[in-house]
C-alpha cells in the first residue's frame, strides 16, 4: 500500500510540475527577449509567483496525501518581506521539501545553491536557471590546486545572485556541508562531528560580504530525522518517521561586514565562527528529544 502511495505522490509531483511548467517556459522565453534589466525584473516577478505557486500546490497535496509529521520550532521574527541567509545541515532531498513545506510564506522567495548537473533536469532545471539560482561546479582539492582560477567560476555565480538579490527580497539557502551527509563521507573527510560533515565557509562568507547591510538576518536551521538517515522515496510513500526543523536567528557580529574573505585573518575568524556553530548543531542533534 505504501508503494502505491509513493507512486501516486510521484504522479502528483509530475502533474504539478507540468501544469506550472507551461507558463514558466512561456515567461522564460519572454525573459530571454526582454531588452532591459528593469523589464526583466517584471518578468522575474512573474516567474517567482509561478515558482511559489508550484511550491504551495505541492504543500497542499503533501499535507493532505502524505500527511508528514514535521515538528517546527521557528523564530517569531521571520518575514517574507526581508532578505535572509539560511544555513542548514543536509541529509536528503527530503530536506528541501521539508524546508519549503514549513518556511514558504514565512520567508521570501527561496534561492538554493545547486550542483551544475541539475540544470539538465527537464522543466525544473530550466525553472532554476530562469529564476537565477546559482549553479555550482564541484572540483576536487587536487584540481583546484592545479588551477586555482576554477574556484572563481563559483564565486562569479554567487556574485551574480547577490547582485540580483538587492533588487527584490529573497532567502538564500545554503547547505553548508556542500553534499548530503553519509557515514562513508564522514570517514573520508575525517569529520570531527558525530552527525555532520565539515562545513564549507566560502559560500556563506561571500553571501554575507556581498549583501552586507541589505541582509536582514542569518537563520541557522537544524534538520533532524527520527529514523536517522532519511530517504526521499520513503517520504513520498508516507513511511518517513518524524522530522524536526529547529530554526534560530543568529547575531551577525560587525566584523563580518568590516572584512573580506580574501583576508587571511578574516578567513580564519570566519572558520572559527562556523566550526563553533557546527559543534553546537552536532550537540543539538545528539541531545534532541522526541518526547
PDB file of C-alpha atoms in Angstrom, residues 90-93 95 115 138 177-182 185 197:
ATOM      1  CA  UNK A  90      21.985  18.300   4.652  1.00  0.00           C
ATOM      2  CA  UNK A  91      20.979  14.634   4.699  1.00  0.00           C
ATOM      3  CA  UNK A  92      18.489  14.017   1.887  1.00  0.00           C
ATOM      4  CA  UNK A  93      16.357  15.521  -0.882  1.00  0.00           C
ATOM      5  CA  UNK A  95      15.450  18.400   3.405  1.00  0.00           C
ATOM      6  CA  UNK A 115      25.028  21.439  -8.475  1.00  0.00           C
ATOM      7  CA  UNK A 138      32.387  20.597  -7.931  1.00  0.00           C
ATOM      8  CA  UNK A 177      28.364  20.885   4.079  1.00  0.00           C
ATOM      9  CA  UNK A 178      28.117  21.003   0.284  1.00  0.00           C
ATOM     10  CA  UNK A 179      26.728  17.471  -0.035  1.00  0.00           C
ATOM     11  CA  UNK A 180      24.478  15.024   1.791  1.00  0.00           C
ATOM     12  CA  UNK A 181      25.948  13.620   4.986  1.00  0.00           C
ATOM     13  CA  UNK A 182      26.731   9.907   4.832  1.00  0.00           C
ATOM     14  CA  UNK A 185      31.751  10.704   3.517  1.00  0.00           C
ATOM     15  CA  UNK A 197      30.240  16.752   7.645  1.00  0.00           C
TER      16      UNK A 197
END
